[in-house]
């Protein structure tokens, strides 16, 4: 069985089929990209995977385990982390606090221990901090540790969100439009980081992206969606040459 | 200006971050210990009320400031703590037992109130907590076998292992100080550990909190329970301080006073609870003094300016009629809240930080340093 499998998943809002029996599977160590015009159902698939939505039908498998019924707050513990298209950071907290929230799924201390701040809590905190510092170093965020998110520029926030997802030490990371709102240079950096996340950290990447330059540069495989249905899948070149994909983007 | 050179992760975890903290908090502690010997009994009694309000303030800051769940029901939690103490004491149970018992019972009730919070947010949650407060008020008035209904209930002096702690003595002052210090320490410990960060995460983005592995239901209930338990402890002290409790002491106006504590003090840090409590407790004697003195002063001023004595007398009567009009206190409170929300949403503590920064940066302070900026729009679709 594949590392991560989406098996015939559908999502229906009333009469609208946002996702219509989509199936694909992602192998370990792959960079897998979902592309498609606006409203194709890409982010809906991400919301289904992180269990913010319940699928109308179909199943999700992660490392051979059925995760279709797992509550959303346990997904992170299984090793699936995500970022959001519109940046969902904790605005009125420092960057460090944001990244430490990323460590939440590894928290082992109990409430009463935390109230007394026992030595075990202090030790655990330092261990979390050490892991967070590794991510800060990896993504070059040293300058922003104590800054409030509300005061950071958009490009930095985008990176902080990736950092927060990496802090949970995921096996699979879902990146929802990592390059949206970034300039050319920042997009370049992002493409290097995405490849490093896969190569150096060994994290499988599943992303939604519109910037085809970035897609071509980093993706191993691409899946094209339109109106919730799969149009084509394969290498970036194959998918871009597919007549249905060209029709969807340019109009037949 | 001080630059702290960080070489160790402990420096970010520890509460007293550098030597300056030792000096300033040490001095504060010395002043607080010396207070009962320096001031008269009236002021000392007011300070005890400041402590009690500050404990509730800390509780509300945990719930509203950090978890983002508003509550107008904290007077009811205070009442539950107070009545638990009163009832258990009348059953001959010792202070050492009923003090924690009141905290646990109030905490349990708080957890129950927390459940609707899983589905409600913002103004709807406020309405739900007001409803809860009314229910509690009504129960207190009707459950006569325990609460003596509207007649009220006498609460005797604390008997601490055979040692009485009279409500206007120094020992009571130190007891309240100790409980306040304990609550502040509890809050600070919570805030530097995973639970506190989970609270902040829930406040700022529930969607992101969920996908970072935070169980929203569990943490909201925890936040309500902790907040209620602290308020319950404050309730025990309140009952002993008043020595008489009745349902009409725990009305909506008291809950609004508690909300004012954190709005005026600043809800983003624990300091705000203490500053807000000082403001609220001291504003009442101030208003009373105004009510008595302003009409007389106004009349004599009018006479000196050449007004006929009977016209001046009429003016005085009108002014004192306005001063003693029902609801004036509420109106003034409302005005103060509005002013703070409009002009200083970070409260007195926020203002203090700004003043401090002004002097730290002295010639370089820019007028726009704290100008509020438009922040990016966040999606609330996945709530």
XYZ file of C-alpha atoms in Angstrom:
635
model
C 0.000 0.000 0.000
C 1.145 3.533 -0.727
C 2.384 5.936 1.934
C -0.707 8.112 1.593
C -3.810 7.209 -0.380
C -6.966 9.101 -1.184
C -9.549 6.584 -2.310
C -12.581 7.836 -4.245
C -13.224 10.765 -1.955
C -16.229 13.053 -2.503
C -17.419 16.175 -0.755
C -20.830 17.607 -1.380
C -22.174 20.971 -0.191
C -25.905 20.683 -0.855
C -26.203 20.247 -4.605
C -22.613 21.280 -5.288
C -20.020 18.554 -5.679
C -16.836 20.301 -4.545
C -14.825 17.097 -4.765
C -16.078 14.278 -6.968
C -14.629 10.810 -6.338
C -10.991 11.851 -6.462
C -8.365 9.127 -6.025
C -4.619 9.436 -5.936
C -1.734 8.141 -3.910
C 1.490 9.719 -2.756
C 4.682 7.703 -2.281
C 7.081 8.296 0.567
C 9.648 10.996 -0.206
C 7.701 12.439 -3.108
C 6.735 16.026 -3.920
C 3.189 15.744 -5.187
C 1.365 18.812 -6.506
C -2.321 19.404 -7.088
C -3.093 22.065 -9.685
C -6.335 23.352 -11.137
C -8.273 26.538 -11.860
C -9.955 28.481 -9.039
C -12.746 26.527 -7.383
C -11.466 23.202 -8.642
C -11.592 21.718 -5.139
C -7.888 21.744 -4.272
C -8.172 23.362 -0.849
C -11.275 21.272 -0.147
C -9.131 18.171 -0.567
C -6.649 19.607 1.954
C -9.469 20.354 4.371
C -10.687 16.797 3.942
C -7.227 15.402 4.653
C -6.777 17.547 7.777
C -10.321 16.465 8.742
C -11.806 19.961 8.914
C -14.490 18.598 6.572
C -16.128 15.185 6.678
C -16.141 13.481 3.276
C -19.511 12.535 1.782
C -17.970 9.275 0.615
C -14.565 7.717 0.104
C -11.645 6.932 2.374
C -8.234 8.288 3.363
C -5.323 6.042 4.252
C -2.068 7.170 5.858
C 0.703 4.613 6.344
C -1.808 1.860 5.821
C -4.173 3.224 8.481
C -7.694 4.430 7.738
C -7.816 8.049 8.940
C -11.254 8.942 7.567
C -12.791 8.937 11.046
C -9.875 10.368 13.047
C -10.809 13.681 14.764
C -9.021 16.723 13.319
C -6.919 17.437 16.419
C -5.324 13.983 16.249
C -4.180 14.320 12.649
C -1.060 16.283 13.674
C -0.040 13.539 16.076
C -0.175 10.987 13.258
C 2.386 13.058 11.385
C 0.388 15.221 8.978
C 0.986 18.978 9.273
C -0.387 21.721 7.062
C -0.224 25.379 6.118
C -3.121 27.545 5.001
C -3.753 29.499 1.849
C -4.662 32.694 3.736
C -2.142 32.290 6.594
C -3.631 31.154 9.859
C -0.953 32.180 12.331
C -1.554 33.212 15.919
C -1.350 36.942 15.262
C -0.917 38.307 18.765
C 1.804 35.927 19.839
C 5.538 35.981 19.174
C 6.964 33.898 16.375
C 8.609 31.666 18.962
C 5.258 31.010 20.637
C 3.759 30.187 17.246
C 6.447 27.643 16.523
C 6.143 26.169 20.017
C 2.424 25.617 19.360
C 3.634 23.514 16.446
C 5.230 21.247 19.062
C 1.886 20.816 20.810
C 1.224 17.322 19.482
C 4.423 16.189 21.227
C 3.463 17.714 24.593
C 3.489 15.107 27.317
C 3.150 17.183 30.473
C -0.073 17.225 32.488
C -1.990 20.339 33.528
C -1.160 20.006 37.235
C 2.536 19.641 36.434
C 2.397 22.774 34.320
C 0.630 24.791 37.017
C 3.468 23.955 39.409
C 6.051 24.182 36.598
C 7.843 21.076 37.802
C 11.397 20.316 36.591
C 9.931 17.797 34.122
C 7.982 20.620 32.446
C 11.104 22.769 32.260
C 13.044 19.915 30.705
C 10.294 19.267 28.167
C 10.127 22.986 27.341
C 13.856 23.123 26.665
C 13.602 20.056 24.470
C 10.764 21.669 22.474
C 12.805 24.854 22.193
C 15.795 22.887 20.873
C 13.633 21.346 18.125
C 12.146 24.755 17.306
C 15.631 26.249 17.020
C 16.544 23.572 14.479
C 13.616 24.671 12.319
C 14.474 28.357 12.810
C 17.971 27.626 11.593
C 16.682 25.555 8.671
C 14.382 28.327 7.413
C 16.581 31.298 8.374
C 14.121 32.878 10.793
C 16.656 33.882 13.469
C 15.834 37.583 13.217
C 12.169 37.240 14.194
C 12.120 35.105 17.361
C 10.486 37.620 19.711
C 8.569 39.594 17.079
C 4.778 39.525 17.121
C 3.296 37.920 14.011
C 1.024 40.948 13.551
C 4.142 43.025 12.866
C 5.798 40.708 10.343
C 5.671 41.216 6.577
C 3.576 38.855 4.475
C 6.524 36.996 2.948
C 7.970 36.184 6.366
C 4.608 35.023 7.687
C 4.369 32.570 4.845
C 7.717 31.053 5.885
C 6.744 31.101 9.574
C 3.696 29.037 8.718
C 5.849 26.427 7.003
C 8.149 26.516 10.033
C 5.234 25.956 12.411
C 4.165 22.924 10.391
C 7.736 21.560 10.407
C 7.977 21.970 14.193
C 5.489 19.152 14.616
C 8.025 16.844 12.917
C 5.541 15.647 10.298
C 5.937 12.726 7.933
C 3.643 14.400 5.416
C 3.360 18.155 5.032
C 0.469 19.794 3.193
C 1.410 23.164 1.691
C -1.566 25.203 0.492
C -0.221 27.613 -2.145
C 3.198 28.195 -0.576
C 4.096 30.862 -3.137
C 0.895 32.922 -3.186
C 1.650 36.568 -2.474
C 5.412 36.086 -2.688
C 7.691 37.968 -5.083
C 9.978 36.193 -7.550
C 12.921 36.052 -5.189
C 10.855 34.764 -2.261
C 9.286 32.156 -4.554
C 12.791 31.011 -5.494
C 13.701 30.606 -1.837
C 10.482 28.736 -1.237
C 11.234 26.284 -4.040
C 14.662 25.550 -2.543
C 13.121 25.042 0.875
C 10.443 22.713 -0.441
C 13.128 20.547 -2.003
C 15.203 20.692 1.190
C 12.194 19.694 3.258
C 11.931 16.578 1.146
C 15.644 15.814 0.727
C 17.159 16.913 4.052
C 14.266 16.317 6.429
C 12.773 13.374 4.557
C 9.266 14.804 4.739
C 6.845 13.905 1.965
C 5.305 17.030 0.434
C 1.771 17.359 -0.879
C 1.059 20.836 -2.171
C -1.474 22.960 -3.977
C 0.118 25.517 -6.247
C -0.727 27.907 -9.067
C 2.752 29.074 -10.016
C 3.682 26.653 -12.802
C 7.385 27.592 -12.700
C 7.530 26.468 -9.092
C 5.474 23.371 -9.884
C 7.815 22.355 -12.710
C 10.877 22.953 -10.610
C 9.991 20.925 -7.570
C 7.244 18.432 -8.333
C 7.794 14.758 -8.993
C 4.177 14.214 -9.923
C 1.227 16.488 -10.629
C -2.511 15.983 -10.407
C -4.810 18.332 -12.328
C -8.339 18.952 -11.053
C -11.299 20.803 -12.486
C -14.820 21.060 -11.011
C -13.816 18.540 -8.356
C -12.839 15.856 -10.895
C -9.403 14.525 -11.799
C -8.364 15.655 -15.290
C -4.920 14.160 -15.527
C -1.982 13.003 -13.474
C 1.659 12.239 -14.147
C 4.913 14.151 -14.455
C 4.604 17.966 -14.720
C 5.355 17.827 -18.466
C 2.777 15.126 -19.148
C 0.043 16.929 -17.267
C 0.729 20.257 -18.948
C 0.573 18.641 -22.362
C -2.722 16.892 -21.600
C -5.512 18.234 -23.868
C -8.124 18.348 -21.045
C -5.804 20.439 -18.873
C -5.167 22.901 -21.684
C -8.907 23.082 -22.310
C -9.619 23.724 -18.607
C -7.146 26.585 -18.388
C -7.594 28.190 -21.792
C -11.151 27.196 -22.668
C -11.824 24.643 -25.388
C 18.001 50.704 27.837
C 18.893 47.190 28.782
C 19.899 44.593 26.224
C 19.664 41.051 27.516
C 22.275 38.840 25.917
C 20.777 35.388 25.610
C 23.010 32.353 25.868
C 20.608 29.833 27.343
C 17.044 28.657 26.659
C 16.366 28.999 30.389
C 16.534 32.749 30.003
C 13.339 32.678 27.971
C 11.601 30.328 30.381
C 12.442 31.969 33.685
C 9.968 34.484 35.106
C 12.445 36.980 36.547
C 14.304 37.639 33.331
C 17.128 39.838 34.616
C 18.397 41.620 37.735
C 16.027 44.551 37.169
C 13.081 42.262 37.860
C 14.568 41.245 41.224
C 14.933 44.879 42.242
C 11.509 46.082 41.166
C 9.481 43.082 42.357
C 11.537 42.895 45.550
C 10.696 46.528 46.259
C 7.028 45.887 45.490
C 6.997 42.932 47.872
C 8.635 45.014 50.609
C 6.022 47.742 50.186
C 3.178 45.214 50.257
C 4.526 43.628 53.439
C 4.969 47.019 55.091
C 1.525 48.294 54.024
C -0.581 47.131 56.997
C 1.823 48.923 59.333
C 1.791 52.137 57.316
C -1.837 52.778 56.390
C -5.088 53.105 58.278
C -7.710 50.396 58.544
C -9.961 51.901 55.847
C -7.226 51.901 53.215
C -6.049 48.468 54.281
C -9.559 47.151 53.826
C -9.717 48.723 50.361
C -6.425 47.033 49.464
C -7.861 43.689 50.530
C -10.668 44.305 48.041
C -8.057 45.168 45.416
C -6.466 41.766 46.060
C -9.803 39.952 45.774
C -10.715 41.767 42.560
C -7.232 41.112 41.194
C -7.648 37.359 41.761
C -10.861 37.478 39.722
C -8.997 39.641 37.198
C -6.304 36.971 36.799
C -9.049 34.374 36.343
C -10.716 36.473 33.647
C -7.431 37.184 31.913
C -6.832 33.451 31.595
C -10.322 32.955 30.147
C -10.916 36.113 28.129
C -7.467 37.547 27.557
C -5.725 34.334 26.652
C -8.395 31.875 25.557
C -10.618 34.487 23.943
C -13.824 33.288 25.624
C -15.798 36.208 27.022
C -17.767 35.776 30.226
C -20.252 37.960 32.040
C -20.942 35.260 34.586
C -18.021 35.621 36.942
C -20.131 37.155 39.698
C -21.939 33.803 39.777
C -18.653 31.906 40.191
C -17.755 34.297 42.999
C -21.153 33.609 44.564
C -20.694 29.841 44.316
C -17.311 30.114 46.049
C -18.721 32.407 48.713
C -21.796 30.284 49.436
C -19.782 27.055 49.464
C -17.558 28.602 52.114
C -20.522 29.932 54.104
C -22.416 26.652 54.005
C -19.470 24.358 54.735
C -18.348 26.605 57.583
C -21.810 26.456 59.128
C -21.534 22.642 58.975
C -18.450 22.880 61.168
C -15.928 22.096 58.424
C -12.480 23.654 58.793
C -11.132 26.464 56.561
C -8.269 24.247 55.409
C -10.852 21.898 53.876
C -13.536 24.251 52.570
C -11.132 26.672 50.896
C -9.884 24.100 48.352
C -13.351 22.504 48.280
C -14.869 25.805 47.155
C -12.246 26.055 44.395
C -12.957 22.506 43.221
C -16.754 22.886 43.282
C -16.619 26.224 41.443
C -14.134 24.732 38.977
C -16.527 21.850 38.288
C -19.409 24.267 37.693
C -17.086 26.307 35.450
C -16.326 23.213 33.379
C -20.076 22.663 32.955
C -20.494 26.244 31.746
C -17.550 25.602 29.422
C -19.509 23.038 27.412
C -21.818 25.536 25.671
C -18.652 27.477 24.834
C -17.726 24.681 22.456
C -20.546 25.730 20.163
C -20.947 29.421 21.008
C -18.592 32.288 20.421
C -18.458 36.041 20.836
C -21.666 37.778 21.821
C -23.639 34.517 21.998
C -21.271 33.135 24.600
C -21.640 36.351 26.604
C -25.421 35.914 26.554
C -25.072 32.289 27.649
C -22.884 33.271 30.606
C -25.306 36.047 31.605
C -28.088 33.456 31.562
C -25.967 31.217 33.765
C -25.419 34.083 36.215
C -29.165 34.729 36.443
C -29.848 31.050 37.056
C -27.301 31.003 39.885
C -28.760 34.183 41.407
C -32.219 32.641 41.312
C -31.040 29.366 42.859
C -29.325 31.269 45.665
C -32.568 33.133 46.382
C -34.734 29.995 46.405
C -32.593 27.236 47.904
C -33.373 28.419 51.403
C -32.253 25.340 53.328
C -28.675 25.972 52.226
C -28.469 29.660 51.360
C -31.174 31.185 53.609
C -32.582 32.798 50.463
C -32.928 36.548 50.271
C -32.396 36.879 54.024
C -28.729 36.285 53.339
C -26.202 34.372 55.318
C -23.732 35.313 58.006
C -20.178 34.108 57.486
C -18.150 33.749 60.662
C -14.479 34.614 61.135
C -11.992 32.222 59.562
C -10.773 29.606 61.977
C -7.343 28.608 60.685
C -6.371 25.509 62.698
C -7.687 27.036 65.894
C -6.222 30.439 65.081
C -8.908 33.033 64.231
C -8.201 35.341 61.253
C -10.458 38.386 61.779
C -11.623 40.042 58.585
C -10.044 43.419 59.291
C -6.784 42.151 60.758
C -3.307 42.006 59.259
C -3.443 38.218 58.961
C -6.417 38.476 56.585
C -4.509 40.996 54.471
C -1.575 38.600 54.183
C -3.875 35.659 53.438
C -5.387 37.563 50.483
C -1.930 38.669 49.340
C -0.769 35.062 49.446
C -3.739 33.798 47.429
C -3.244 36.581 44.864
C 0.477 35.835 44.552
C -0.354 32.149 44.169
C -2.908 32.822 41.425
C -0.496 35.061 39.550
C 2.213 32.414 39.752
C -0.252 29.777 38.564
C -1.261 31.946 35.614
C 2.341 32.697 34.656
C 3.318 29.033 34.878
C 0.389 28.102 32.722
C 1.294 30.710 30.140
C 4.848 29.464 29.691
C 3.775 25.855 29.196
C 1.947 24.008 26.392
C -1.522 24.574 27.886
C -1.120 28.345 27.953
C 0.093 28.388 24.364
C -2.855 26.217 23.387
C -5.155 28.845 24.962
C -3.506 31.605 22.922
C -3.749 29.468 19.791
C -7.497 28.988 20.331
C -7.933 32.734 20.805
C -6.122 33.638 17.587
C -7.179 30.908 15.156
C -9.335 27.929 16.033
C -8.740 26.316 12.646
C -4.968 26.440 12.939
C -5.131 25.340 16.578
C -7.111 22.279 15.552
C -4.692 21.277 12.841
C -1.737 21.762 15.205
C -3.241 19.036 17.363
C -5.049 21.120 19.956
C -8.273 19.606 21.220
C -10.527 22.690 21.230
C -13.201 21.151 23.441
C -10.756 19.972 26.076
C -8.851 23.223 26.320
C -11.925 25.466 26.374
C -13.355 23.431 29.230
C -9.987 23.519 31.021
C -9.823 27.282 30.644
C -13.324 27.750 32.033
C -12.614 25.385 34.923
C -9.342 27.070 35.918
C -10.891 30.510 35.658
C -13.921 29.495 37.703
C -11.797 27.777 40.360
C -9.691 30.914 40.887
C -12.852 33.006 41.097
C -14.254 30.534 43.602
C -11.214 31.042 45.835
C -11.705 34.779 45.552
C -15.331 34.134 46.527
C -14.288 32.482 49.805
C -12.142 35.499 50.714
C -14.940 37.843 49.605
C -17.468 36.063 51.848
C -15.202 36.331 54.878
C -14.364 39.945 54.129
C -18.029 40.938 53.855
C -19.008 38.622 56.768
C -22.521 38.625 55.304
C -23.578 37.387 51.875
C -26.902 37.608 50.091
C -27.958 36.964 46.472
C -28.288 40.640 45.554
C -24.548 41.129 46.081
C -23.725 38.966 43.066
C -25.547 40.778 40.298
C -24.757 41.513 36.672
C -23.167 44.810 37.722
C -20.510 42.890 39.658
C -19.730 40.779 36.570
C -19.417 43.980 34.581
C -17.030 45.347 37.206
C -14.891 42.240 36.738
C -14.870 42.680 32.960
C -13.908 46.315 33.554
C -10.962 45.174 35.661
C -9.409 43.510 32.636
C -10.489 46.085 30.048
C -9.065 48.928 32.104
C -6.022 47.034 33.297
C -5.269 45.382 29.967
C -6.203 41.798 29.160
C -2.985 40.797 27.405
C -0.867 40.353 30.507
C -1.322 39.422 34.136
C -0.187 42.884 35.308
C -3.450 44.223 33.920
C -5.491 42.360 36.543
C -3.786 44.184 39.393
C -3.838 47.633 37.779
C -7.476 47.229 36.782
C -8.423 46.046 40.270
C -6.771 49.103 41.827
C -8.692 51.344 39.458
C -12.093 49.699 40.027
C -11.845 49.467 43.799
C -10.627 53.036 44.125
C -13.144 54.540 41.680
C -16.069 53.786 44.009
C -14.941 55.826 47.058
C -13.884 58.509 44.586
C -17.363 58.659 43.045
C -18.976 58.695 46.505
C -16.797 61.597 47.511
C -17.703 63.421 44.321
C -21.389 62.811 44.949
C -21.172 64.391 48.409
C -18.729 67.187 47.712
C -19.466 68.419 44.211
C -23.015 69.779 44.892
C -21.854 71.694 47.986
C -18.782 72.960 46.175
C -20.822 73.950 43.135
C -23.368 75.827 45.258
C -20.740 77.791 47.178
C -18.945 78.576 43.923
C -22.255 79.837 42.472
C -22.823 82.039 45.557
C -19.371 83.587 45.294
C -20.050 84.276 41.629
C -23.096 86.304 42.709
C -25.978 83.853 42.516
C -28.879 84.382 44.920
C -28.653 82.043 47.946
C -31.968 80.284 47.259
C -31.081 79.776 43.594
C -27.729 78.351 44.692
C -29.556 76.042 47.102
C -31.764 74.877 44.264
C -28.668 74.251 42.140
C -27.169 72.194 44.947
C -30.336 70.118 45.258
C -30.451 69.504 41.501
C -26.813 68.467 41.454
C -27.176 66.075 44.350
C -30.351 64.681 42.746
C -28.338 63.954 39.609
C -25.516 62.533 41.726
C -27.771 60.106 43.559
C -29.843 59.133 40.530
C -30.228 55.379 40.166
C -28.027 53.891 37.468
C -25.542 56.762 37.434
C -22.760 54.421 38.543
C -23.560 52.053 35.685
C -23.564 54.934 33.214
C -20.181 56.165 34.412
C -18.788 52.620 34.231
C -20.118 52.299 30.690
C -18.487 55.565 29.721
C -15.143 54.476 31.193
C -15.282 51.149 29.321
C -16.067 52.892 26.040
C -13.260 55.386 26.504
C -10.740 52.627 27.202
C -11.854 50.488 24.259
C -11.651 53.471 21.923
C -8.472 55.125 23.121
C -6.419 52.521 24.977
C -7.474 48.970 24.127
C -4.341 47.642 25.829
C -5.420 49.178 29.123
C -3.371 50.777 31.848
C -0.614 48.195 31.523
C -0.345 48.855 27.798
C -0.138 52.582 28.529
C 2.564 51.916 31.131
C 4.619 49.922 28.614
C 4.334 52.767 26.116
C 5.435 55.360 28.668
C 8.327 53.104 29.635
C 9.392 52.711 26.023
C 9.171 56.472 25.532
C 11.761 57.031 28.261
C 13.914 54.093 27.141
C 14.175 55.407 23.609
C 13.975 58.972 24.746
C 14.965 61.211 21.867
C 14.185 58.551 19.272
C 10.591 57.717 20.132
C 8.391 58.045 17.061
C 4.807 59.092 17.285
C 3.703 56.239 15.057
C 5.432 53.495 17.077
C 2.142 52.175 18.389
C -0.115 53.279 15.601
C -2.553 50.480 15.031
C -2.195 49.028 11.577
C -4.640 47.219 9.425
C -3.901 43.524 9.663
C -4.372 40.985 6.931
C -7.798 39.496 6.551
C -8.038 36.024 7.919
C -10.370 33.353 6.707
C -12.974 32.269 9.206
C -14.550 29.803 6.805
C -13.363 26.670 8.537
C -14.616 27.534 11.998
